[in-house]
């Protein structure tokens, strides 16, 4: 419940919404987003946390998320919108979730995603109408192209993994670790790009497990599954705020990391952890400084800096008088030697 930090996160989201999208029309996928736009879902999670659940702030956050979703849909995007819907469901509307509502939302979500895919195709082909949308949905059996493209990209990962040498696999895994720590802007060559340039052309993405298969074969697939299971188990078993926020991030980004690769899982988790640890450290430092300052003021107000100290309690009226033996200004502690004190009969 921090109005200042909430306001800053809100302003940051407005900046991302307006300036971090390339709105030029392209062939095929019609929207190009920056890494900051991609990770804006994490900003939404922290913004909700700092809102303190205040109604006005939550309403502002929902309205801003709606603008993100509408813009994403207008330019043919879907994954970013699904992530935001997951965040809203797990935070703002978590008390209204039920199995029935989840099933209904899933059905309409599939239809809506398919409609956006058909809309994207219509923009590419230059002809867009309601009839074309319905025809496209019917021809594709209400499926959309992103999972299909991810599936076929995964096949290139598997085939390349069978042909690649051990040094190639190791180097690719090192690049994967570098991308988690430094991001794609650090000159890292992702696995999908490497496979497309050196083995078989693909359209990007790739299912989560196929990356681990390229690196370590079937053992890598098992390792990737165990890492996800252990991570979810650890986050679910913890009751701390940071663990809960990280769990929301893992679930919310699942459409991206399942279809695009493990970097989309581990890097957001790393960012959430770093932000949380930084905030905890800042709070601990400021709380410690505030406590020391408060204790020094309390000692100064409670005790005369001469030989007699007085400690008064308002109810019941009780006065303790003692001799100040030692005052430590560093530890803000006072040692008193009390003489015999007569307590009123009504004080236990």
Coordinates of C-alpha atoms in Angstrom, one line a residue, residues 35 39 42 176-185 262-274:
X35 CA 11.5 -6.4 -24.4
X39 CA 7.9 -7.9 -19.5
X42 CA 5.7 -8.1 -14.3
X176 CA 20.9 -19.9 -22.9
X177 CA 22.3 -19.1 -19.4
X178 CA 23.7 -15.8 -20.8
X179 CA 20.4 -14.8 -22.2
X180 CA 18.7 -15.5 -18.8
X181 CA 21.2 -13.3 -17.0
X182 CA 21.8 -10.6 -19.6
X183 CA 18.8 -10.6 -21.9
X184 CA 18.7 -10.9 -25.7
X185 CA 20.2 -7.5 -26.2
X262 CA 12.5 -21.7 -21.2
X263 CA 14.1 -18.2 -21.3
X264 CA 10.6 -16.8 -21.0
X265 CA 10.2 -18.7 -17.7
X266 CA 13.5 -18.3 -15.9
X267 CA 14.3 -14.7 -16.9
X268 CA 11.0 -13.2 -15.6
X269 CA 11.4 -15.3 -12.4
X270 CA 15.0 -13.9 -12.0
X271 CA 13.7 -10.3 -12.5
X272 CA 10.9 -10.8 -10.0
X273 CA 13.4 -12.2 -7.4
X274 CA 15.9 -9.4 -7.9

